[in-house]
């Protein structure tokens, strides 16, 4: 396949999906001096669907962000990251008796500026900084076609755009993947979860004990229910940090919060999926309170104070095995190629790693240093290796916390 340089012009890169991975790639390409890029995002605006939950950032994810973001955005990232560094996982039963928990090493140690967790909405706003002319909102990708070595992307509004490369960064339900690899799908692990957010002040008022306040807490209930509770305490509130580091970005006020994820196997939940996924935030909150009736009141208090409008139902899914796509001008990135359950806290980190790695590959192609197919094949070989490791680690933790998960081929193919 010709590189555009062979045709005497720079590479034109179309990115489908302005989520974590797609935006990080766009930032990295801009830093590398590549300007002929466009990101198409189905959300109508930067506010999007709020989904204001917390993301753990691994050493690999932080490295990728620092490689791709301009200095000012990195400062904003550090300033808005989680203040309380985690000392590993703390595990309890539902009466708050301590239990055994796996330990995790962080090679960054306790570096004062390390970024080990961020608010997802704040991260997305940082990733969008200075991309005004690059990201087109309200553009839902429907399909692509190959025309004379170029790729034409089509959108629901009837528009289209032509590029040399199309990056599929459109997440777990990727429409690009649906066209290119229709047989691929993330397997349903059978776990149903309720994701929610409780303002920190409300949780503390409800009696959350001191020992649980600044740690990643995992609670095992006797009735098959699990709770993961994670603090997000901003080093500097996002609005104040933006005023200091990037005036004009206009961040919203966001208070400190706890993210909670209740999970249960669907057999224990005993509700059909169509009822579960149709529940409102209030109904989901009531469901958790009903199912945790015997739990320690300090834990139930966290959920009683949760924000109904930030409460969502979820199914845990995983791509098994992670496989490369045929090397060409349609290139996968992030959840589109490797969906994994959030139990390992590495899905976004893996998407960020992809973004930094694909950025290096496309930069080399643009500079005429490598043919496109070689660069894409190498990017994918490495991506499959670390994404497989990340998926397996996430599955191991899902299995540790949810004994009912059956990872056998037969079960997964029925899911
Ligand atoms: C509850 C929960 C907690 C999590 N916690 C963590 C964590 O702590 N750490 C971690 O590393 N990961 C975590 N993850 C996983 C992480 O959120 C994902 O892995 C990550 O967002 C994947 O990034 P992505 O860029 O591939 O996809 P996304 O961030 O999902 O972005 C895809 C984008 O594509 C857009 N899009 C989709 N279809 C179209 C279309 N047809 N046309 C145009 N645009 C489209 C979407 O609107 C979206 O903006 C968590 C996930 C969940 C659900």
GROMACS .gro file of C-alpha atoms and ligand atoms in nm:
model
  468
    1UNK     CA    1   0.000   0.000   0.000
    2UNK     CA    2   0.136   0.346  -0.095
    3UNK     CA    3   0.202   0.596   0.178
    4UNK     CA    4   0.058   0.941   0.101
    5UNK     CA    5   0.416   1.064   0.104
    6UNK     CA    6   0.469   0.848  -0.204
    7UNK     CA    7   0.183   1.049  -0.348
    8UNK     CA    8   0.353   1.373  -0.246
    9UNK     CA    9   0.124   1.492   0.035
   10UNK     CA   10   0.094   1.445   0.411
   11UNK     CA   11  -0.106   1.165   0.571
   12UNK     CA   12  -0.472   1.249   0.639
   13UNK     CA   13  -0.591   1.069   0.953
   14UNK     CA   14  -0.957   1.019   1.043
   15UNK     CA   15  -1.027   0.911   1.401
   16UNK     CA   16  -1.373   0.771   1.478
   17UNK     CA   17  -1.457   0.832   1.847
   18UNK     CA   18  -1.351   1.123   2.066
   19UNK     CA   19  -1.320   0.919   2.386
   20UNK     CA   20  -1.012   0.856   2.595
   21UNK     CA   21  -0.800   0.678   2.334
   22UNK     CA   22  -0.905   0.875   2.024
   23UNK     CA   23  -0.845   1.214   2.186
   24UNK     CA   24  -0.511   1.109   2.334
   25UNK     CA   25  -0.401   0.999   1.985
   26UNK     CA   26  -0.514   1.333   1.837
   27UNK     CA   27  -0.317   1.521   2.103
   28UNK     CA   28  -0.005   1.311   2.039
   29UNK     CA   29  -0.025   1.360   1.661
   30UNK     CA   30  -0.058   1.736   1.710
   31UNK     CA   31   0.248   1.731   1.936
   32UNK     CA   32   0.436   1.547   1.660
   33UNK     CA   33   0.346   1.827   1.417
   34UNK     CA   34   0.084   1.628   1.225
   35UNK     CA   35  -0.210   1.858   1.159
   36UNK     CA   36  -0.421   1.684   0.895
   37UNK     CA   37  -0.632   1.496   1.150
   38UNK     CA   38  -0.999   1.499   1.231
   39UNK     CA   39  -1.189   1.328   1.515
   40UNK     CA   40  -1.557   1.243   1.460
   41UNK     CA   41  -1.759   1.206   1.780
   42UNK     CA   42  -2.127   1.112   1.804
   43UNK     CA   43  -2.188   1.317   2.123
   44UNK     CA   44  -2.339   1.656   2.054
   45UNK     CA   45  -2.086   1.849   2.262
   46UNK     CA   46  -1.781   1.823   2.488
   47UNK     CA   47  -2.013   1.772   2.788
   48UNK     CA   48  -2.139   1.450   2.628
   49UNK     CA   49  -2.308   1.195   2.850
   50UNK     CA   50  -2.163   1.291   3.187
   51UNK     CA   51  -2.041   0.957   3.328
   52UNK     CA   52  -1.844   1.137   3.598
   53UNK     CA   53  -1.672   0.841   3.748
   54UNK     CA   54  -1.317   0.795   3.856
   55UNK     CA   55  -1.046   0.621   3.651
   56UNK     CA   56  -0.741   0.458   3.801
   57UNK     CA   57  -0.430   0.561   3.606
   58UNK     CA   58  -0.151   0.304   3.587
   59UNK     CA   59   0.219   0.385   3.533
   60UNK     CA   60   0.177   0.290   3.164
   61UNK     CA   61  -0.131   0.511   3.127
   62UNK     CA   62   0.042   0.807   3.291
   63UNK     CA   63   0.348   0.763   3.067
   64UNK     CA   64   0.126   0.758   2.756
   65UNK     CA   65  -0.059   1.072   2.867
   66UNK     CA   66   0.268   1.255   2.932
   67UNK     CA   67   0.402   1.146   2.592
   68UNK     CA   68   0.096   1.279   2.409
   69UNK     CA   69  -0.015   1.590   2.599
   70UNK     CA   70   0.137   1.939   2.580
   71UNK     CA   71   0.308   2.060   2.900
   72UNK     CA   72   0.021   2.285   3.007
   73UNK     CA   73  -0.229   1.998   2.983
   74UNK     CA   74   0.004   1.773   3.182
   75UNK     CA   75   0.016   2.034   3.459
   76UNK     CA   76  -0.362   2.048   3.459
   77UNK     CA   77  -0.379   1.669   3.471
   78UNK     CA   78  -0.151   1.653   3.776
   79UNK     CA   79  -0.335   1.938   3.949
   80UNK     CA   80  -0.676   1.772   3.908
   81UNK     CA   81  -0.565   1.415   3.988
   82UNK     CA   82  -0.650   1.225   4.304
   83UNK     CA   83  -0.478   1.365   4.613
   84UNK     CA   84  -0.473   1.052   4.825
   85UNK     CA   85  -0.237   0.791   4.692
   86UNK     CA   86  -0.365   0.443   4.736
   87UNK     CA   87  -0.189   0.198   4.962
   88UNK     CA   88  -0.328  -0.101   4.777
   89UNK     CA   89  -0.662  -0.267   4.812
   90UNK     CA   90  -0.840  -0.302   5.148
   91UNK     CA   91  -1.088  -0.591   5.168
   92UNK     CA   92  -1.375  -0.629   5.415
   93UNK     CA   93  -1.682  -0.840   5.467
   94UNK     CA   94  -2.023  -0.671   5.475
   95UNK     CA   95  -1.993  -0.618   5.853
   96UNK     CA   96  -1.662  -0.435   5.801
   97UNK     CA   97  -1.438  -0.714   5.930
   98UNK     CA   98  -1.100  -0.703   5.745
   99UNK     CA   99  -1.033  -0.982   5.490
  100UNK     CA  100  -0.739  -1.096   5.279
  101UNK     CA  101  -0.672  -0.892   4.964
  102UNK     CA  102  -0.419  -0.915   4.677
  103UNK     CA  103  -0.132  -0.662   4.692
  104UNK     CA  104  -0.029  -0.440   4.397
  105UNK     CA  105   0.309  -0.281   4.335
  106UNK     CA  106   0.332   0.065   4.189
  107UNK     CA  107   0.682   0.132   4.050
  108UNK     CA  108   0.614   0.507   4.083
  109UNK     CA  109   0.622   0.465   4.462
  110UNK     CA  110   0.493   0.777   4.632
  111UNK     CA  111   0.623   1.031   4.377
  112UNK     CA  112   0.462   1.365   4.471
  113UNK     CA  113   0.334   1.443   4.120
  114UNK     CA  114   0.220   1.094   4.021
  115UNK     CA  115  -0.123   1.066   3.866
  116UNK     CA  116  -0.284   0.749   4.000
  117UNK     CA  117  -0.651   0.835   3.954
  118UNK     CA  118  -0.851   1.104   3.773
  119UNK     CA  119  -1.210   1.206   3.724
  120UNK     CA  120  -1.320   1.077   3.383
  121UNK     CA  121  -1.507   1.391   3.280
  122UNK     CA  122  -1.212   1.611   3.382
  123UNK     CA  123  -0.969   1.389   3.191
  124UNK     CA  124  -1.185   1.409   2.879
  125UNK     CA  125  -1.201   1.790   2.906
  126UNK     CA  126  -0.820   1.801   2.934
  127UNK     CA  127  -0.785   1.570   2.634
  128UNK     CA  128  -1.014   1.805   2.438
  129UNK     CA  129  -0.809   2.116   2.523
  130UNK     CA  130  -0.693   2.301   2.213
  131UNK     CA  131  -0.858   2.052   1.975
  132UNK     CA  132  -1.136   2.296   1.874
  133UNK     CA  133  -1.065   2.273   1.503
  134UNK     CA  134  -0.996   1.899   1.516
  135UNK     CA  135  -1.299   1.741   1.688
  136UNK     CA  136  -1.636   1.743   1.510
  137UNK     CA  137  -1.924   1.669   1.749
  138UNK     CA  138  -2.266   1.532   1.656
  139UNK     CA  139  -2.116   1.305   1.386
  140UNK     CA  140  -2.227   0.944   1.419
  141UNK     CA  141  -2.015   0.716   1.200
  142UNK     CA  142  -2.220   0.455   1.013
  143UNK     CA  143  -1.983   0.278   0.771
  144UNK     CA  144  -1.674   0.315   0.555
  145UNK     CA  145  -1.568   0.215   0.205
  146UNK     CA  146  -1.232   0.169   0.039
  147UNK     CA  147  -1.184   0.381  -0.274
  148UNK     CA  148  -0.852   0.378  -0.466
  149UNK     CA  149  -0.641   0.310  -0.156
  150UNK     CA  150  -0.819   0.575   0.048
  151UNK     CA  151  -1.090   0.521   0.306
  152UNK     CA  152  -1.421   0.709   0.296
  153UNK     CA  153  -1.608   0.744   0.629
  154UNK     CA  154  -1.984   0.795   0.618
  155UNK     CA  155  -2.200   0.954   0.888
  156UNK     CA  156  -2.564   0.934   0.995
  157UNK     CA  157  -2.625   1.294   0.885
  158UNK     CA  158  -2.542   1.195   0.526
  159UNK     CA  159  -2.194   1.353   0.528
  160UNK     CA  160  -1.868   1.177   0.447
  161UNK     CA  161  -1.493   1.238   0.466
  162UNK     CA  162  -1.196   1.077   0.294
  163UNK     CA  163  -0.863   0.995   0.458
  164UNK     CA  164  -0.554   0.781   0.412
  165UNK     CA  165  -0.608   0.614   0.747
  166UNK     CA  166  -0.919   0.550   0.959
  167UNK     CA  167  -0.863   0.478   1.329
  168UNK     CA  168  -1.141   0.285   1.506
  169UNK     CA  169  -1.147   0.450   1.851
  170UNK     CA  170  -1.523   0.414   1.887
  171UNK     CA  171  -1.525   0.202   2.202
  172UNK     CA  172  -1.673  -0.128   2.314
  173UNK     CA  173  -1.966  -0.120   2.068
  174UNK     CA  174  -1.745  -0.014   1.777
  175UNK     CA  175  -1.935   0.038   1.453
  176UNK     CA  176  -1.608   0.013   1.259
  177UNK     CA  177  -1.545  -0.333   1.411
  178UNK     CA  178  -1.905  -0.433   1.336
  179UNK     CA  179  -1.833  -0.375   0.966
  180UNK     CA  180  -1.476  -0.506   0.944
  181UNK     CA  181  -1.500  -0.802   1.184
  182UNK     CA  182  -1.870  -0.875   1.231
  183UNK     CA  183  -1.804  -1.205   1.412
  184UNK     CA  184  -1.602  -1.033   1.688
  185UNK     CA  185  -1.787  -0.951   2.004
  186UNK     CA  186  -1.700  -0.899   2.364
  187UNK     CA  187  -1.822  -1.193   2.573
  188UNK     CA  188  -2.077  -1.128   2.846
  189UNK     CA  189  -1.920  -1.246   3.175
  190UNK     CA  190  -2.265  -1.275   3.334
  191UNK     CA  191  -2.192  -1.007   3.593
  192UNK     CA  192  -2.430  -0.714   3.634
  193UNK     CA  193  -2.310  -0.400   3.810
  194UNK     CA  194  -2.450  -0.074   3.937
  195UNK     CA  195  -2.216   0.218   3.907
  196UNK     CA  196  -2.279   0.521   4.124
  197UNK     CA  197  -2.131   0.832   4.277
  198UNK     CA  198  -2.168   0.973   4.628
  199UNK     CA  199  -2.038   1.318   4.727
  200UNK     CA  200  -1.754   1.270   4.978
  201UNK     CA  201  -1.915   1.503   5.231
  202UNK     CA  202  -2.240   1.297   5.221
  203UNK     CA  203  -2.057   0.965   5.266
  204UNK     CA  204  -1.860   1.095   5.565
  205UNK     CA  205  -2.177   1.243   5.716
  206UNK     CA  206  -2.339   0.900   5.673
  207UNK     CA  207  -2.064   0.755   5.895
  208UNK     CA  208  -1.803   0.617   5.652
  209UNK     CA  209  -1.525   0.517   5.895
  210UNK     CA  210  -1.188   0.696   5.877
  211UNK     CA  211  -1.005   0.375   5.779
  212UNK     CA  212  -1.215   0.338   5.462
  213UNK     CA  213  -1.206   0.699   5.348
  214UNK     CA  214  -0.887   0.720   5.144
  215UNK     CA  215  -0.844   0.371   5.006
  216UNK     CA  216  -0.972   0.143   4.736
  217UNK     CA  217  -1.211  -0.073   4.937
  218UNK     CA  218  -1.357  -0.405   4.826
  219UNK     CA  219  -1.647  -0.549   5.025
  220UNK     CA  220  -1.769  -0.907   4.994
  221UNK     CA  221  -2.130  -0.965   5.095
  222UNK     CA  222  -2.269  -1.295   5.220
  223UNK     CA  223  -2.547  -1.276   4.959
  224UNK     CA  224  -2.323  -1.278   4.649
  225UNK     CA  225  -2.304  -0.901   4.623
  226UNK     CA  226  -1.975  -0.712   4.595
  227UNK     CA  227  -1.896  -0.348   4.649
  228UNK     CA  228  -1.590  -0.159   4.527
  229UNK     CA  229  -1.557   0.188   4.677
  230UNK     CA  230  -1.302   0.436   4.543
  231UNK     CA  231  -1.230   0.794   4.655
  232UNK     CA  232  -1.177   1.084   4.416
  233UNK     CA  233  -1.030   1.374   4.612
  234UNK     CA  234  -0.908   1.645   4.373
  235UNK     CA  235  -0.564   1.790   4.451
  236UNK     CA  236  -0.711   2.115   4.323
  237UNK     CA  237  -1.079   2.150   4.228
  238UNK     CA  238  -1.098   2.136   3.844
  239UNK     CA  239  -1.237   2.486   3.798
  240UNK     CA  240  -0.967   2.644   4.015
  241UNK     CA  241  -0.695   2.435   3.846
  242UNK     CA  242  -0.813   2.539   3.498
  243UNK     CA  243  -0.813   2.906   3.601
  244UNK     CA  244  -0.455   2.865   3.718
  245UNK     CA  245  -0.308   2.645   3.445
  246UNK     CA  246  -0.522   2.708   3.137
  247UNK     CA  247  -0.743   3.015   3.172
  248UNK     CA  248  -1.030   3.003   2.926
  249UNK     CA  249  -1.089   2.628   2.943
  250UNK     CA  250  -1.386   2.696   3.170
  251UNK     CA  251  -1.416   2.378   3.376
  252UNK     CA  252  -1.723   2.318   3.594
  253UNK     CA  253  -1.713   2.301   3.972
  254UNK     CA  254  -1.682   1.937   4.075
  255UNK     CA  255  -1.682   1.820   4.435
  256UNK     CA  256  -1.488   1.528   4.580
  257UNK     CA  257  -1.675   1.200   4.560
  258UNK     CA  258  -1.671   0.825   4.603
  259UNK     CA  259  -1.733   0.602   4.307
  260UNK     CA  260  -1.907   0.280   4.400
  261UNK     CA  261  -1.958  -0.029   4.191
  262UNK     CA  262  -2.197  -0.295   4.320
  263UNK     CA  263  -2.172  -0.618   4.129
  264UNK     CA  264  -2.357  -0.944   4.137
  265UNK     CA  265  -2.385  -1.245   3.910
  266UNK     CA  266  -2.703  -1.224   3.701
  267UNK     CA  267  -2.819  -1.560   3.839
  268UNK     CA  268  -2.805  -1.419   4.193
  269UNK     CA  269  -2.959  -1.091   4.080
  270UNK     CA  270  -3.252  -1.287   3.938
  271UNK     CA  271  -3.379  -1.007   3.713
  272UNK     CA  272  -3.417  -1.029   3.335
  273UNK     CA  273  -3.173  -0.800   3.151
  274UNK     CA  274  -3.445  -0.592   2.987
  275UNK     CA  275  -3.586  -0.499   3.331
  276UNK     CA  276  -3.243  -0.436   3.485
  277UNK     CA  277  -3.116  -0.215   3.205
  278UNK     CA  278  -3.444  -0.018   3.194
  279UNK     CA  279  -3.418   0.084   3.563
  280UNK     CA  280  -3.381   0.452   3.654
  281UNK     CA  281  -3.107   0.579   3.886
  282UNK     CA  282  -3.356   0.593   4.176
  283UNK     CA  283  -3.472   0.237   4.112
  284UNK     CA  284  -3.113   0.110   4.096
  285UNK     CA  285  -3.032   0.284   4.425
  286UNK     CA  286  -3.340   0.124   4.587
  287UNK     CA  287  -3.237  -0.215   4.447
  288UNK     CA  288  -2.894  -0.191   4.612
  289UNK     CA  289  -3.042  -0.076   4.943
  290UNK     CA  290  -3.288  -0.365   4.932
  291UNK     CA  291  -3.018  -0.624   4.850
  292UNK     CA  292  -2.779  -0.491   5.119
  293UNK     CA  293  -3.041  -0.480   5.396
  294UNK     CA  294  -2.818  -0.676   5.638
  295UNK     CA  295  -2.498  -0.486   5.563
  296UNK     CA  296  -2.318  -0.254   5.803
  297UNK     CA  297  -2.512   0.076   5.818
  298UNK     CA  298  -2.199   0.283   5.741
  299UNK     CA  299  -2.167   0.109   5.405
  300UNK     CA  300  -2.537   0.141   5.324
  301UNK     CA  301  -2.517   0.510   5.413
  302UNK     CA  302  -2.277   0.567   5.122
  303UNK     CA  303  -2.529   0.432   4.880
  304UNK     CA  304  -2.826   0.605   5.045
  305UNK     CA  305  -2.648   0.937   4.971
  306UNK     CA  306  -2.558   0.851   4.611
  307UNK     CA  307  -2.662   1.071   4.317
  308UNK     CA  308  -2.944   0.903   4.123
  309UNK     CA  309  -2.855   1.093   3.804
  310UNK     CA  310  -2.504   0.944   3.819
  311UNK     CA  311  -2.620   0.586   3.876
  312UNK     CA  312  -2.607   0.341   3.584
  313UNK     CA  313  -2.649  -0.032   3.514
  314UNK     CA  314  -2.358  -0.216   3.352
  315UNK     CA  315  -2.273  -0.561   3.212
  316UNK     CA  316  -1.913  -0.683   3.248
  317UNK     CA  317  -1.770  -0.794   2.915
  318UNK     CA  318  -1.436  -0.909   2.776
  319UNK     CA  319  -1.281  -0.964   2.432
  320UNK     CA  320  -1.135  -1.315   2.430
  321UNK     CA  321  -0.892  -1.363   2.268
  322UNK     CA  322  -0.758  -1.019   2.168
  323UNK     CA  323  -0.669  -1.045   1.799
  324UNK     CA  324  -0.504  -0.810   1.551
  325UNK     CA  325  -0.703  -0.677   1.257
  326UNK     CA  326  -0.561  -0.732   0.909
  327UNK     CA  327  -0.288  -0.465   0.868
  328UNK     CA  328  -0.424  -0.192   0.643
  329UNK     CA  329  -0.557   0.160   0.655
  330UNK     CA  330  -0.836   0.078   0.907
  331UNK     CA  331  -0.660   0.053   1.245
  332UNK     CA  332  -0.810  -0.044   1.583
  333UNK     CA  333  -0.746   0.123   1.917
  334UNK     CA  334  -0.882   0.082   2.273
  335UNK     CA  335  -1.208  -0.089   2.367
  336UNK     CA  336  -1.295  -0.130   1.998
  337UNK     CA  337  -1.039  -0.412   1.984
  338UNK     CA  338  -0.995  -0.510   2.350
  339UNK     CA  339  -1.291  -0.464   2.582
  340UNK     CA  340  -1.213  -0.578   2.936
  341UNK     CA  341  -1.405  -0.568   3.264
  342UNK     CA  342  -1.331  -0.262   3.481
  343UNK     CA  343  -1.214  -0.489   3.766
  344UNK     CA  344  -0.846  -0.443   3.673
  345UNK     CA  345  -0.875  -0.065   3.623
  346UNK     CA  346  -0.673  -0.092   3.302
  347UNK     CA  347  -0.912  -0.055   3.003
  348UNK     CA  348  -0.853   0.318   2.964
  349UNK     CA  349  -0.484   0.277   3.045
  350UNK     CA  350  -0.453   0.023   2.765
  351UNK     CA  351  -0.637   0.258   2.526
  352UNK     CA  352  -0.394   0.538   2.624
  353UNK     CA  353  -0.099   0.306   2.568
  354UNK     CA  354  -0.239   0.221   2.223
  355UNK     CA  355  -0.274   0.592   2.147
  356UNK     CA  356   0.090   0.669   2.233
  357UNK     CA  357   0.215   0.366   2.042
  358UNK     CA  358   0.000   0.428   1.732
  359UNK     CA  359   0.105   0.793   1.742
  360UNK     CA  360   0.470   0.684   1.712
  361UNK     CA  361   0.384   0.447   1.426
  362UNK     CA  362   0.183   0.704   1.227
  363UNK     CA  363   0.447   0.971   1.287
  364UNK     CA  364   0.711   0.743   1.135
  365UNK     CA  365   0.483   0.676   0.834
  366UNK     CA  366   0.414   1.046   0.786
  367UNK     CA  367   0.786   1.122   0.790
  368UNK     CA  368   0.842   0.857   0.525
  369UNK     CA  369   1.051   0.648   0.762
  370UNK     CA  370   0.830   0.337   0.740
  371UNK     CA  371   0.568   0.186   0.509
  372UNK     CA  372   0.217   0.201   0.657
  373UNK     CA  373   0.155  -0.175   0.661
  374UNK     CA  374   0.479  -0.252   0.850
  375UNK     CA  375   0.415   0.018   1.107
  376UNK     CA  376   0.055  -0.097   1.163
  377UNK     CA  377   0.155  -0.465   1.190
  378UNK     CA  378   0.421  -0.384   1.450
  379UNK     CA  379   0.183  -0.161   1.649
  380UNK     CA  380  -0.079  -0.437   1.653
  381UNK     CA  381   0.162  -0.718   1.748
  382UNK     CA  382   0.274  -0.524   2.055
  383UNK     CA  383  -0.082  -0.410   2.135
  384UNK     CA  384  -0.216  -0.768   2.127
  385UNK     CA  385   0.059  -0.874   2.370
  386UNK     CA  386  -0.002  -0.613   2.639
  387UNK     CA  387  -0.382  -0.597   2.587
  388UNK     CA  388  -0.400  -0.976   2.636
  389UNK     CA  389  -0.204  -0.941   2.961
  390UNK     CA  390  -0.434  -0.658   3.075
  391UNK     CA  391  -0.750  -0.855   2.988
  392UNK     CA  392  -0.624  -1.167   3.167
  393UNK     CA  393  -0.534  -0.965   3.476
  394UNK     CA  394  -0.880  -0.800   3.477
  395UNK     CA  395  -1.047  -1.140   3.440
  396UNK     CA  396  -0.839  -1.283   3.724
  397UNK     CA  397  -0.954  -1.006   3.957
  398UNK     CA  398  -1.314  -1.043   3.834
  399UNK     CA  399  -1.290  -1.413   3.911
  400UNK     CA  400  -1.135  -1.349   4.253
  401UNK     CA  401  -1.421  -1.119   4.345
  402UNK     CA  402  -1.699  -1.311   4.168
  403UNK     CA  403  -1.654  -1.687   4.205
  404UNK     CA  404  -1.947  -1.763   3.978
  405UNK     CA  405  -1.772  -1.638   3.664
  406UNK     CA  406  -1.709  -1.936   3.437
  407UNK     CA  407  -1.433  -1.865   3.187
  408UNK     CA  408  -1.464  -2.194   3.002
  409UNK     CA  409  -1.500  -2.172   2.625
  410UNK     CA  410  -1.843  -2.338   2.636
  411UNK     CA  411  -1.988  -2.096   2.888
  412UNK     CA  412  -1.844  -1.791   2.715
  413UNK     CA  413  -1.975  -1.889   2.375
  414UNK     CA  414  -2.324  -1.922   2.526
  415UNK     CA  415  -2.304  -1.583   2.699
  416LIG     C1  416  -1.746   0.153   3.567
  416LIG     C2  417  -1.619   0.158   3.488
  416LIG     C3  418  -1.500   0.187   3.553
  416LIG     C4  419  -1.381   0.190   3.481
  416LIG     N1  420  -1.267   0.217   3.548
  416LIG     C5  421  -1.151   0.218   3.482
  416LIG     C6  422  -1.030   0.251   3.549
  416LIG     O1  423  -1.028   0.281   3.669
  416LIG     N2  424  -0.913   0.251   3.477
  416LIG     C7  425  -0.911   0.217   3.346
  416LIG     O2  426  -0.802   0.214   3.286
  416LIG     N3  427  -1.026   0.186   3.278
  416LIG     C8  428  -1.143   0.187   3.343
  416LIG     N4  429  -1.259   0.159   3.275
  416LIG     C9  430  -1.254   0.126   3.129
  416LIG    C10  431  -1.246   0.251   3.044
  416LIG     O3  432  -1.353   0.339   3.070
  416LIG    C11  433  -1.246   0.213   2.895
  416LIG     O4  434  -1.160   0.106   2.873
  416LIG    C12  435  -1.201   0.333   2.809
  416LIG     O5  436  -1.293   0.438   2.818
  416LIG    C13  437  -1.180   0.290   2.664
  416LIG     O6  438  -1.139   0.402   2.589
  416LIG     P1  439  -1.175   0.409   2.435
  416LIG     O7  440  -1.117   0.539   2.385
  416LIG     O8  441  -1.140   0.285   2.367
  416LIG     O9  442  -1.334   0.417   2.432
  416LIG     P2  443  -1.430   0.527   2.493
  416LIG    O10  444  -1.362   0.609   2.596
  416LIG    O11  445  -1.556   0.455   2.528
  416LIG    O12  446  -1.457   0.624   2.370
  416LIG    C14  447  -1.531   0.584   2.256
  416LIG    C15  448  -1.589   0.712   2.196
  416LIG    O13  449  -1.644   0.680   2.068
  416LIG    C16  450  -1.768   0.746   2.054
  416LIG     N5  451  -1.846   0.671   1.955
  416LIG    C17  452  -1.901   0.548   1.971
  416LIG     N6  453  -1.965   0.509   1.859
  416LIG    C18  454  -1.949   0.612   1.770
  416LIG    C19  455  -1.991   0.632   1.636
  416LIG     N7  456  -2.065   0.539   1.571
  416LIG     N8  457  -1.959   0.748   1.574
  416LIG    C20  458  -1.885   0.843   1.639
  416LIG     N9  459  -1.841   0.829   1.767
  416LIG    C21  460  -1.872   0.714   1.832
  416LIG    C22  461  -1.827   0.744   2.194
  416LIG    O14  462  -1.926   0.845   2.210
  416LIG    C23  463  -1.702   0.771   2.279
  416LIG    O15  464  -1.680   0.908   2.301
  416LIG    C24  465  -1.381   0.160   3.343
  416LIG    C25  466  -1.500   0.133   3.276
  416LIG    C26  467  -1.619   0.132   3.348
  416LIG    C27  468  -1.746   0.103   3.275
   0.00000   0.00000   0.00000
